[in-house]
Amino acid sequence: MRNFYFIFCLFLVGCTKNTNTAPNESELTKHFNEHHRSFDKLRSMIISDSHDLDYFQIREGKIGEYDLTEKGWSKDYGHYVPFSVVTGTYRLTSSRYDEYVQLLKSTKATAVDYYNGNVAISIFSAGFVFGGCISEIIYQPDKISLSRPSWATTYYQAYFDENWGAQTKCN
């Protein structure tokens, strides 16, 4: 029982710390304004490179369903393929992937996701599955609409123009 209590307390402290360090509205706005051109470039690239996929993600060490491990690129654990297979699967050049990685680093983002025309660029995440925060810069081709999820105990949002906005969600 003591171990459970200790883990529970650690969980609560970790969640509080995540909320305290997560970007609020003014920080989201500042980050977007500092990197607007790069975010727009990431948006343009992921839309173009998603081809006919409904969902596509790129981050350092991840392209679509493939993850880079110490043994190589893999979609299925234990089945490793060369980088050329990964880039060929997604019709992506290695220089294009490098461009994504550089843009993500320069904007301090960790991932860019495409989902049915919408783009989310992750700029902050911390914590656990049931006690974490995520902040995203979001592009929607139609007028952007953001709303607080029912599970979010802390929520910040910022609108930049008709298509761009940002949100921080913590649980």
CSV table of N, CA and C in Angstrom, one decimal:
chain,number,residue,atom,x,y,z
A,1,MET,N,0.8,-1.2,0.0
A,1,MET,CA,0.0,0.0,0.0
A,1,MET,C,0.9,1.3,0.0
A,2,ARG,N,2.0,1.2,0.7
A,2,ARG,CA,2.9,2.4,0.7
A,2,ARG,C,3.4,2.7,-0.7
A,3,ASN,N,3.7,1.6,-1.4
A,3,ASN,CA,4.2,1.9,-2.8
A,3,ASN,C,3.2,2.6,-3.6
A,4,PHE,N,1.9,2.1,-3.5
A,4,PHE,CA,0.8,2.8,-4.2
A,4,PHE,C,0.7,4.2,-3.9
A,5,TYR,N,0.8,4.5,-2.6
A,5,TYR,CA,0.7,5.9,-2.1
A,5,TYR,C,1.8,6.8,-2.7
A,6,PHE,N,3.0,6.2,-2.6
A,6,PHE,CA,4.2,6.9,-3.1
A,6,PHE,C,4.0,7.2,-4.6
A,7,ILE,N,3.6,6.2,-5.4
A,7,ILE,CA,3.4,6.4,-6.9
A,7,ILE,C,2.3,7.4,-7.1
A,8,PHE,N,1.3,7.4,-6.4
A,8,PHE,CA,0.2,8.3,-6.5
A,8,PHE,C,0.6,9.7,-6.3
A,9,CYS,N,1.4,9.9,-5.2
A,9,CYS,CA,1.9,11.3,-4.9
A,9,CYS,C,2.9,11.8,-6.0
A,10,LEU,N,3.7,10.9,-6.4
A,10,LEU,CA,4.6,11.2,-7.5
A,10,LEU,C,3.9,11.6,-8.8
A,11,PHE,N,2.8,10.9,-9.1
A,11,PHE,CA,2.0,11.2,-10.2
A,11,PHE,C,1.4,12.6,-10.1
A,12,LEU,N,0.8,12.9,-8.9
A,12,LEU,CA,0.2,14.3,-8.7
A,12,LEU,C,1.3,15.4,-8.8
A,13,VAL,N,2.4,15.2,-8.2
A,13,VAL,CA,3.5,16.2,-8.3
A,13,VAL,C,3.9,16.3,-9.8
A,14,GLY,N,4.1,15.2,-10.5
A,14,GLY,CA,4.4,15.3,-11.9
A,14,GLY,C,3.4,16.0,-12.8
A,15,CYS,N,2.1,15.8,-12.5
A,15,CYS,CA,1.1,16.5,-13.2
A,15,CYS,C,1.1,18.0,-13.0
A,16,THR,N,1.3,18.4,-11.7
A,16,THR,CA,1.3,19.8,-11.4
A,16,THR,C,2.5,20.5,-12.1
A,17,LYS,N,3.6,19.8,-12.1
A,17,LYS,CA,4.8,20.4,-12.8
A,17,LYS,C,4.5,20.6,-14.3
A,18,ASN,N,3.9,19.6,-14.9
A,18,ASN,CA,3.6,19.7,-16.3
A,18,ASN,C,2.7,20.9,-16.6
A,19,THR,N,1.7,21.1,-15.8
A,19,THR,CA,0.8,22.2,-16.0
A,19,THR,C,1.5,23.5,-15.8
A,20,ASN,N,2.4,23.6,-14.9
A,20,ASN,CA,3.1,24.9,-14.6
A,20,ASN,C,4.1,25.2,-15.7
A,21,THR,N,4.6,24.3,-16.5
A,21,THR,CA,5.6,24.5,-17.5
A,21,THR,C,5.0,24.6,-18.9
A,22,ALA,N,3.7,24.2,-19.0
A,22,ALA,CA,3.0,24.2,-20.3
A,22,ALA,C,2.8,25.6,-20.8
A,23,PRO,N,2.9,25.9,-22.1
A,23,PRO,CA,2.8,27.2,-22.6
A,23,PRO,C,1.3,27.7,-22.5
A,24,ASN,N,1.2,29.0,-22.0
A,24,ASN,CA,-0.2,29.6,-21.9
A,24,ASN,C,-0.4,30.4,-23.2
A,25,GLU,N,-1.5,31.1,-23.3
A,25,GLU,CA,-1.9,31.8,-24.5
A,25,GLU,C,-0.8,32.8,-25.0
A,26,SER,N,-0.3,33.6,-24.1
A,26,SER,CA,0.7,34.5,-24.6
A,26,SER,C,2.0,33.8,-25.1
A,27,GLU,N,2.4,32.7,-24.4
A,27,GLU,CA,3.6,32.0,-24.9
A,27,GLU,C,3.3,31.3,-26.2
A,28,LEU,N,2.1,30.7,-26.4
A,28,LEU,CA,1.7,30.1,-27.7
A,28,LEU,C,1.8,31.1,-28.8
A,29,THR,N,1.3,32.3,-28.5
A,29,THR,CA,1.3,33.4,-29.5
A,29,THR,C,2.7,33.8,-29.9
A,30,LYS,N,3.5,34.0,-28.8
A,30,LYS,CA,4.9,34.4,-29.1
A,30,LYS,C,5.7,33.4,-29.9
A,31,HIS,N,5.5,32.1,-29.6
A,31,HIS,CA,6.2,31.0,-30.3
A,31,HIS,C,5.7,31.0,-31.7
A,32,PHE,N,4.4,31.1,-32.0
A,32,PHE,CA,3.9,31.1,-33.3
A,32,PHE,C,4.5,32.3,-34.1
A,33,ASN,N,4.5,33.5,-33.5
A,33,ASN,CA,5.0,34.7,-34.2
A,33,ASN,C,6.5,34.5,-34.6
A,34,GLU,N,7.2,33.9,-33.7
A,34,GLU,CA,8.7,33.8,-33.9
A,34,GLU,C,9.0,32.8,-35.0
A,35,HIS,N,8.1,31.8,-35.3
A,35,HIS,CA,8.4,30.8,-36.2
A,35,HIS,C,7.3,30.6,-37.3
A,36,HIS,N,6.5,31.6,-37.5
A,36,HIS,CA,5.4,31.5,-38.5
A,36,HIS,C,5.8,31.0,-39.8
A,37,ARG,N,6.8,31.5,-40.4
A,37,ARG,CA,7.2,31.1,-41.8
A,37,ARG,C,7.6,29.6,-41.8
A,38,SER,N,8.3,29.2,-40.7
A,38,SER,CA,8.8,27.8,-40.7
A,38,SER,C,7.6,26.8,-40.4
A,39,PHE,N,6.6,27.3,-39.6
A,39,PHE,CA,5.4,26.5,-39.4
A,39,PHE,C,4.6,26.4,-40.7
A,40,ASP,N,4.5,27.5,-41.5
A,40,ASP,CA,3.8,27.4,-42.7
A,40,ASP,C,4.6,26.5,-43.7
A,41,LYS,N,5.9,26.5,-43.7
A,41,LYS,CA,6.7,25.6,-44.5
A,41,LYS,C,6.4,24.1,-44.1
A,42,LEU,N,6.4,23.8,-42.8
A,42,LEU,CA,6.1,22.5,-42.4
A,42,LEU,C,4.7,22.0,-42.8
A,43,ARG,N,3.7,23.0,-42.7
A,43,ARG,CA,2.3,22.7,-43.1
A,43,ARG,C,2.3,22.4,-44.6
A,44,SER,N,2.9,23.2,-45.4
A,44,SER,CA,2.9,23.0,-46.9
A,44,SER,C,3.6,21.6,-47.2
A,45,MET,N,4.7,21.3,-46.6
A,45,MET,CA,5.4,20.1,-46.8
A,45,MET,C,4.6,18.8,-46.5
A,46,ILE,N,4.0,18.8,-45.3
A,46,ILE,CA,3.3,17.6,-44.9
A,46,ILE,C,2.0,17.4,-45.7
A,47,ILE,N,1.4,18.5,-46.1
A,47,ILE,CA,0.2,18.3,-47.0
A,47,ILE,C,0.6,17.7,-48.3
A,48,SER,N,1.7,18.2,-48.9
A,48,SER,CA,2.2,17.7,-50.1
A,48,SER,C,2.7,16.3,-50.0
A,49,ASP,N,3.4,16.0,-49.0
A,49,ASP,CA,4.0,14.7,-48.8
A,49,ASP,C,3.1,13.6,-48.3
A,50,SER,N,1.9,14.0,-47.8
A,50,SER,CA,0.9,13.0,-47.3
A,50,SER,C,0.3,12.2,-48.5
A,51,HIS,N,0.4,12.7,-49.7
A,51,HIS,CA,-0.2,12.1,-50.9
A,51,HIS,C,-1.7,11.8,-50.6
A,52,ASP,N,-2.0,10.5,-50.7
A,52,ASP,CA,-3.4,10.1,-50.5
A,52,ASP,C,-3.7,9.5,-49.1
A,53,LEU,N,-2.8,9.7,-48.2
A,53,LEU,CA,-3.0,9.2,-46.8
A,53,LEU,C,-3.9,10.1,-46.0
A,54,ASP,N,-4.8,9.5,-45.2
A,54,ASP,CA,-5.6,10.2,-44.3
A,54,ASP,C,-4.8,10.8,-43.1
A,55,TYR,N,-3.8,10.0,-42.7
A,55,TYR,CA,-3.0,10.4,-41.5
A,55,TYR,C,-1.5,10.1,-41.9
A,56,PHE,N,-0.7,11.1,-41.5
A,56,PHE,CA,0.8,11.0,-41.8
A,56,PHE,C,1.5,11.8,-40.8
A,57,GLN,N,2.5,11.2,-40.2
A,57,GLN,CA,3.3,11.9,-39.2
A,57,GLN,C,4.8,11.8,-39.5
A,58,ILE,N,5.5,12.9,-39.2
A,58,ILE,CA,7.0,12.9,-39.3
A,58,ILE,C,7.5,13.6,-38.1
A,59,ARG,N,8.5,12.9,-37.5
A,59,ARG,CA,9.3,13.5,-36.4
A,59,ARG,C,10.7,12.9,-36.5
A,60,GLU,N,11.7,13.4,-35.8
A,60,GLU,CA,13.0,12.9,-35.9
A,60,GLU,C,12.9,11.4,-35.4
A,61,GLY,N,13.4,10.5,-36.3
A,61,GLY,CA,13.3,9.1,-36.0
A,61,GLY,C,12.0,8.4,-36.2
A,62,LYS,N,11.1,9.1,-37.0
A,62,LYS,CA,9.8,8.5,-37.3
A,62,LYS,C,9.3,9.1,-38.6
A,63,ILE,N,8.9,8.2,-39.5
A,63,ILE,CA,8.3,8.6,-40.8
A,63,ILE,C,7.1,7.6,-40.9
A,64,GLY,N,5.9,8.2,-40.9
A,64,GLY,CA,4.7,7.4,-41.0
A,64,GLY,C,4.7,6.3,-40.0
A,65,GLU,N,4.6,5.0,-40.4
A,65,GLU,CA,4.5,3.9,-39.5
A,65,GLU,C,5.9,3.4,-39.1
A,66,TYR,N,6.9,3.9,-39.6
A,66,TYR,CA,8.3,3.4,-39.4
A,66,TYR,C,9.0,4.3,-38.3
A,67,ASP,N,9.6,3.5,-37.3
A,67,ASP,CA,10.4,4.1,-36.3
A,67,ASP,C,11.9,3.7,-36.4
A,68,LEU,N,12.7,4.7,-36.1
A,68,LEU,CA,14.2,4.4,-36.1
A,68,LEU,C,14.6,3.9,-34.8
A,69,THR,N,15.2,2.7,-34.7
A,69,THR,CA,15.7,2.1,-33.5
A,69,THR,C,17.2,2.0,-33.6
A,70,GLU,N,17.8,1.5,-32.6
A,70,GLU,CA,19.3,1.3,-32.6
A,70,GLU,C,19.7,0.3,-33.7
A,71,LYS,N,18.7,-0.6,-34.1
A,71,LYS,CA,19.0,-1.6,-35.1
A,71,LYS,C,18.6,-1.2,-36.5
A,72,GLY,N,17.9,-0.1,-36.7
A,72,GLY,CA,17.5,0.4,-38.0
A,72,GLY,C,16.0,0.8,-38.0
A,73,TRP,N,15.5,1.0,-39.2
A,73,TRP,CA,14.1,1.4,-39.3
A,73,TRP,C,13.2,0.2,-39.3
A,74,SER,N,12.1,0.3,-38.6
A,74,SER,CA,11.2,-0.8,-38.4
A,74,SER,C,9.7,-0.4,-38.2
A,75,LYS,N,8.9,-1.1,-38.9
A,75,LYS,CA,7.4,-0.9,-38.8
A,75,LYS,C,6.9,-2.0,-37.8
A,76,ASP,N,7.5,-3.1,-37.9
A,76,ASP,CA,7.1,-4.2,-37.0
A,76,ASP,C,8.4,-4.6,-36.2
A,77,TYR,N,8.2,-4.7,-34.9
A,77,TYR,CA,9.4,-5.0,-34.1
A,77,TYR,C,10.1,-6.3,-34.6
A,78,GLY,N,11.4,-6.1,-34.7
A,78,GLY,CA,12.3,-7.2,-35.2
A,78,GLY,C,12.4,-7.3,-36.7
A,79,HIS,N,11.6,-6.6,-37.4
A,79,HIS,CA,11.7,-6.6,-38.9
A,79,HIS,C,12.3,-5.3,-39.4
A,80,TYR,N,13.6,-5.2,-39.6
A,80,TYR,CA,14.2,-3.9,-40.0
A,80,TYR,C,14.4,-3.8,-41.5
A,81,VAL,N,14.3,-2.6,-41.9
A,81,VAL,CA,14.4,-2.3,-43.4
A,81,VAL,C,15.4,-1.1,-43.6
A,82,PRO,N,16.0,-1.0,-44.7
A,82,PRO,CA,16.9,0.1,-45.0
A,82,PRO,C,16.0,1.4,-45.1
A,83,PHE,N,16.7,2.5,-44.9
A,83,PHE,CA,16.1,3.8,-45.0
A,83,PHE,C,15.4,4.0,-46.3
A,84,SER,N,16.0,3.5,-47.4
A,84,SER,CA,15.5,3.7,-48.7
A,84,SER,C,14.1,3.0,-48.9
A,85,VAL,N,13.9,1.9,-48.1
A,85,VAL,CA,12.5,1.3,-48.2
A,85,VAL,C,11.5,2.2,-47.5
A,86,VAL,N,11.9,2.9,-46.4
A,86,VAL,CA,11.0,3.8,-45.7
A,86,VAL,C,10.7,5.0,-46.6
A,87,THR,N,11.7,5.6,-47.1
A,87,THR,CA,11.5,6.8,-48.0
A,87,THR,C,10.7,6.4,-49.3
A,88,GLY,N,11.0,5.2,-49.8
A,88,GLY,CA,10.3,4.8,-51.0
A,88,GLY,C,8.8,4.5,-50.7
A,89,THR,N,8.5,3.9,-49.6
A,89,THR,CA,7.1,3.7,-49.2
A,89,THR,C,6.3,5.0,-49.2
A,90,TYR,N,6.9,6.0,-48.7
A,90,TYR,CA,6.2,7.3,-48.5
A,90,TYR,C,6.5,8.3,-49.6
A,91,ARG,N,7.3,7.9,-50.6
A,91,ARG,CA,7.7,8.8,-51.7
A,91,ARG,C,8.3,10.0,-51.2
A,92,LEU,N,9.3,9.9,-50.4
A,92,LEU,CA,10.0,10.9,-49.7
A,92,LEU,C,11.5,10.8,-49.9
A,93,THR,N,12.2,11.8,-50.2
A,93,THR,CA,13.6,11.7,-50.4
A,93,THR,C,14.3,11.9,-49.0
A,94,SER,N,15.5,11.4,-49.0
A,94,SER,CA,16.2,11.6,-47.7
A,94,SER,C,16.5,13.1,-47.4
A,95,SER,N,16.7,13.9,-48.4
A,95,SER,CA,17.0,15.3,-48.2
A,95,SER,C,15.7,16.0,-47.7
A,96,ARG,N,14.5,15.5,-48.2
A,96,ARG,CA,13.3,16.1,-47.7
A,96,ARG,C,13.1,15.7,-46.2
A,97,TYR,N,13.4,14.5,-45.9
A,97,TYR,CA,13.3,14.1,-44.4
A,97,TYR,C,14.2,15.0,-43.6
A,98,ASP,N,15.4,15.2,-44.1
A,98,ASP,CA,16.4,16.1,-43.4
A,98,ASP,C,15.8,17.5,-43.2
A,99,GLU,N,15.1,18.0,-44.3
A,99,GLU,CA,14.5,19.3,-44.2
A,99,GLU,C,13.5,19.4,-43.1
A,100,TYR,N,12.7,18.3,-43.0
A,100,TYR,CA,11.7,18.2,-41.8
A,100,TYR,C,12.4,18.3,-40.5
A,101,VAL,N,13.4,17.5,-40.3
A,101,VAL,CA,14.2,17.4,-39.1
A,101,VAL,C,14.7,18.8,-38.7
A,102,GLN,N,15.3,19.5,-39.7
A,102,GLN,CA,15.9,20.8,-39.4
A,102,GLN,C,14.8,21.8,-39.1
A,103,LEU,N,13.7,21.8,-39.8
A,103,LEU,CA,12.6,22.7,-39.4
A,103,LEU,C,12.0,22.4,-38.1
A,104,LEU,N,11.9,21.2,-37.7
A,104,LEU,CA,11.4,20.8,-36.4
A,104,LEU,C,12.4,21.3,-35.3
A,105,LYS,N,13.6,21.1,-35.5
A,105,LYS,CA,14.6,21.6,-34.5
A,105,LYS,C,14.6,23.1,-34.4
A,106,SER,N,14.6,23.8,-35.6
A,106,SER,CA,14.6,25.3,-35.5
A,106,SER,C,13.4,25.9,-34.9
A,107,THR,N,12.3,25.2,-34.9
A,107,THR,CA,11.1,25.7,-34.3
A,107,THR,C,10.8,25.2,-32.9
A,108,LYS,N,11.7,24.3,-32.5
A,108,LYS,CA,11.6,23.6,-31.2
A,108,LYS,C,10.4,22.7,-31.1
A,109,ALA,N,10.0,22.2,-32.3
A,109,ALA,CA,8.8,21.3,-32.4
A,109,ALA,C,9.3,19.9,-32.4
A,110,THR,N,8.4,19.0,-32.0
A,110,THR,CA,8.8,17.6,-32.0
A,110,THR,C,8.2,16.7,-33.1
A,111,ALA,N,7.1,17.2,-33.7
A,111,ALA,CA,6.4,16.4,-34.7
A,111,ALA,C,5.5,17.3,-35.5
A,112,VAL,N,5.3,16.8,-36.7
A,112,VAL,CA,4.2,17.4,-37.6
A,112,VAL,C,3.3,16.3,-38.0
A,113,ASP,N,2.0,16.5,-37.8
A,113,ASP,CA,1.0,15.5,-38.1
A,113,ASP,C,0.0,16.1,-39.2
A,114,TYR,N,-0.3,15.2,-40.1
A,114,TYR,CA,-1.4,15.6,-41.1
A,114,TYR,C,-2.5,14.6,-40.8
A,115,TYR,N,-3.8,15.2,-40.8
A,115,TYR,CA,-4.9,14.3,-40.6
A,115,TYR,C,-6.1,15.0,-41.4
A,116,ASN,N,-6.4,14.3,-42.5
A,116,ASN,CA,-7.6,14.8,-43.3
A,116,ASN,C,-7.6,16.3,-43.6
A,117,GLY,N,-6.5,16.8,-44.0
A,117,GLY,CA,-6.4,18.2,-44.4
A,117,GLY,C,-5.9,19.1,-43.2
A,118,ASN,N,-6.0,18.7,-42.0
A,118,ASN,CA,-5.6,19.5,-40.9
A,118,ASN,C,-4.1,19.1,-40.5
A,119,VAL,N,-3.4,20.1,-40.0
A,119,VAL,CA,-2.0,19.9,-39.6
A,119,VAL,C,-1.9,20.4,-38.1
A,120,ALA,N,-1.2,19.5,-37.4
A,120,ALA,CA,-0.8,19.8,-36.0
A,120,ALA,C,0.7,19.7,-35.8
A,121,ILE,N,1.3,20.7,-35.3
A,121,ILE,CA,2.7,20.8,-35.0
A,121,ILE,C,2.9,20.8,-33.5
A,122,SER,N,3.4,19.7,-33.0
A,122,SER,CA,3.7,19.6,-31.5
A,122,SER,C,4.9,20.4,-31.1
A,123,ILE,N,4.6,21.3,-30.2
A,123,ILE,CA,5.7,22.2,-29.7
A,123,ILE,C,6.1,21.9,-28.2
A,124,PHE,N,5.2,21.2,-27.5
A,124,PHE,CA,5.5,20.9,-26.1
A,124,PHE,C,4.8,19.7,-25.7
A,125,SER,N,5.4,18.8,-25.0
A,125,SER,CA,4.7,17.7,-24.3
A,125,SER,C,5.5,17.3,-23.1
A,126,ALA,N,4.8,16.9,-22.1
A,126,ALA,CA,5.4,16.5,-20.8
A,126,ALA,C,4.4,15.6,-20.1
A,127,GLY,N,5.0,14.7,-19.3
A,127,GLY,CA,4.2,13.9,-18.4
A,127,GLY,C,3.9,12.5,-18.8
A,128,PHE,N,2.8,12.0,-18.3
A,128,PHE,CA,2.4,10.6,-18.5
A,128,PHE,C,1.2,10.6,-19.3
A,129,VAL,N,0.8,9.4,-19.7
A,129,VAL,CA,-0.5,9.3,-20.5
A,129,VAL,C,-1.7,9.8,-19.7
A,130,PHE,N,-1.8,9.5,-18.4
A,130,PHE,CA,-2.9,10.0,-17.7
A,130,PHE,C,-2.6,11.2,-16.8
A,131,GLY,N,-1.6,11.9,-17.2
A,131,GLY,CA,-1.2,13.1,-16.4
A,131,GLY,C,-0.2,13.9,-17.1
A,132,GLY,N,-0.5,14.3,-18.3
A,132,GLY,CA,0.5,15.1,-19.1
A,132,GLY,C,-0.2,16.3,-19.8
A,133,CYS,N,0.7,16.9,-20.6
A,133,CYS,CA,0.3,18.1,-21.3
A,133,CYS,C,0.8,18.0,-22.7
A,134,ILE,N,0.1,18.6,-23.7
A,134,ILE,CA,0.6,18.7,-25.0
A,134,ILE,C,0.2,20.1,-25.5
A,135,SER,N,1.1,20.7,-26.3
A,135,SER,CA,0.8,22.0,-26.9
A,135,SER,C,1.1,21.9,-28.4
A,136,GLU,N,0.1,22.4,-29.2
A,136,GLU,CA,0.2,22.2,-30.6
A,136,GLU,C,-0.1,23.5,-31.3
A,137,ILE,N,0.6,23.8,-32.4
A,137,ILE,CA,0.2,24.8,-33.4
A,137,ILE,C,-0.6,24.1,-34.4
A,138,ILE,N,-1.8,24.6,-34.7
A,138,ILE,CA,-2.8,23.9,-35.5
A,138,ILE,C,-3.2,24.7,-36.7
A,139,TYR,N,-3.2,24.1,-37.9
A,139,TYR,CA,-3.7,24.7,-39.1
A,139,TYR,C,-4.9,23.9,-39.6
A,140,GLN,N,-6.0,24.6,-39.9
A,140,GLN,CA,-7.2,23.9,-40.5
A,140,GLN,C,-7.6,24.7,-41.7
A,141,PRO,N,-7.8,24.0,-42.9
A,141,PRO,CA,-8.0,24.6,-44.1
A,141,PRO,C,-9.3,25.4,-44.1
A,142,ASP,N,-10.3,25.0,-43.4
A,142,ASP,CA,-11.5,25.8,-43.2
A,142,ASP,C,-11.3,26.6,-41.9
A,143,LYS,N,-12.2,27.5,-41.6
A,143,LYS,CA,-12.0,28.3,-40.4
A,143,LYS,C,-11.7,27.5,-39.2
A,144,ILE,N,-10.6,27.8,-38.5
A,144,ILE,CA,-10.2,27.1,-37.4
A,144,ILE,C,-11.2,27.1,-36.2
A,145,SER,N,-11.4,26.0,-35.6
A,145,SER,CA,-12.3,25.9,-34.4
A,145,SER,C,-11.6,25.1,-33.3
A,146,LEU,N,-11.4,25.7,-32.2
A,146,LEU,CA,-10.7,25.0,-31.1
A,146,LEU,C,-11.7,24.9,-29.9
A,147,SER,N,-11.6,23.8,-29.2
A,147,SER,CA,-12.5,23.7,-28.0
A,147,SER,C,-11.8,22.8,-27.0
A,148,ARG,N,-12.2,23.1,-25.8
A,148,ARG,CA,-11.6,22.4,-24.6
A,148,ARG,C,-12.1,21.0,-24.5
A,149,PRO,N,-11.2,20.0,-24.5
A,149,PRO,CA,-11.7,18.6,-24.4
A,149,PRO,C,-12.3,18.4,-22.9
A,150,SER,N,-13.2,17.6,-22.8
A,150,SER,CA,-13.8,17.4,-21.4
A,150,SER,C,-12.8,16.9,-20.4
A,151,TRP,N,-11.8,16.2,-20.8
A,151,TRP,CA,-10.8,15.7,-19.9
A,151,TRP,C,-9.7,16.7,-19.5
A,152,ALA,N,-9.6,17.8,-20.1
A,152,ALA,CA,-8.5,18.7,-19.9
A,152,ALA,C,-8.8,19.5,-18.6
A,153,THR,N,-7.9,19.4,-17.6
A,153,THR,CA,-8.0,20.1,-16.4
A,153,THR,C,-7.4,21.5,-16.6
A,154,THR,N,-6.4,21.7,-17.5
A,154,THR,CA,-5.9,23.0,-17.8
A,154,THR,C,-5.9,23.1,-19.3
A,155,TYR,N,-6.4,24.2,-19.8
A,155,TYR,CA,-6.6,24.4,-21.2
A,155,TYR,C,-6.3,25.9,-21.6
A,156,TYR,N,-5.4,26.1,-22.6
A,156,TYR,CA,-5.1,27.4,-23.1
A,156,TYR,C,-5.3,27.3,-24.7
A,157,GLN,N,-5.8,28.4,-25.2
A,157,GLN,CA,-6.0,28.5,-26.7
A,157,GLN,C,-5.7,29.9,-27.2
A,158,ALA,N,-5.2,29.9,-28.4
A,158,ALA,CA,-4.9,31.2,-29.1
A,158,ALA,C,-5.3,31.1,-30.5
A,159,TYR,N,-5.9,32.1,-31.1
A,159,TYR,CA,-6.2,32.2,-32.5
A,159,TYR,C,-5.3,33.2,-33.1
A,160,PHE,N,-4.7,32.8,-34.3
A,160,PHE,CA,-3.8,33.7,-35.0
A,160,PHE,C,-4.4,34.4,-36.2
A,161,ASP,N,-5.1,33.6,-36.9
A,161,ASP,CA,-5.9,34.1,-38.1
A,161,ASP,C,-7.0,33.1,-38.4
A,162,GLU,N,-7.6,33.2,-39.5
A,162,GLU,CA,-8.7,32.3,-39.9
A,162,GLU,C,-8.4,30.9,-39.9
A,163,ASN,N,-7.1,30.5,-40.2
A,163,ASN,CA,-6.8,29.1,-40.3
A,163,ASN,C,-5.8,28.6,-39.3
A,164,TRP,N,-5.1,29.5,-38.6
A,164,TRP,CA,-4.1,29.1,-37.6
A,164,TRP,C,-4.5,29.4,-36.2
A,165,GLY,N,-4.2,28.4,-35.3
A,165,GLY,CA,-4.4,28.6,-33.9
A,165,GLY,C,-3.5,27.7,-33.1
A,166,ALA,N,-3.6,27.7,-31.8
A,166,ALA,CA,-2.8,26.8,-30.9
A,166,ALA,C,-3.6,26.5,-29.7
A,167,GLN,N,-3.2,25.4,-29.1
A,167,GLN,CA,-3.8,25.0,-27.8
A,167,GLN,C,-2.8,24.2,-27.0
A,168,THR,N,-3.0,24.3,-25.7
A,168,THR,CA,-2.4,23.5,-24.7
A,168,THR,C,-3.4,22.8,-24.0
A,169,LYS,N,-3.3,21.4,-23.9
A,169,LYS,CA,-4.2,20.6,-23.1
A,169,LYS,C,-3.5,19.8,-22.1
A,170,CYS,N,-3.9,19.8,-20.9
A,170,CYS,CA,-3.3,19.1,-19.8
A,170,CYS,C,-4.4,18.3,-19.0
A,171,ASN,N,-4.1,17.1,-18.7
A,171,ASN,CA,-5.0,16.3,-17.9
A,171,ASN,C,-4.3,15.8,-16.6
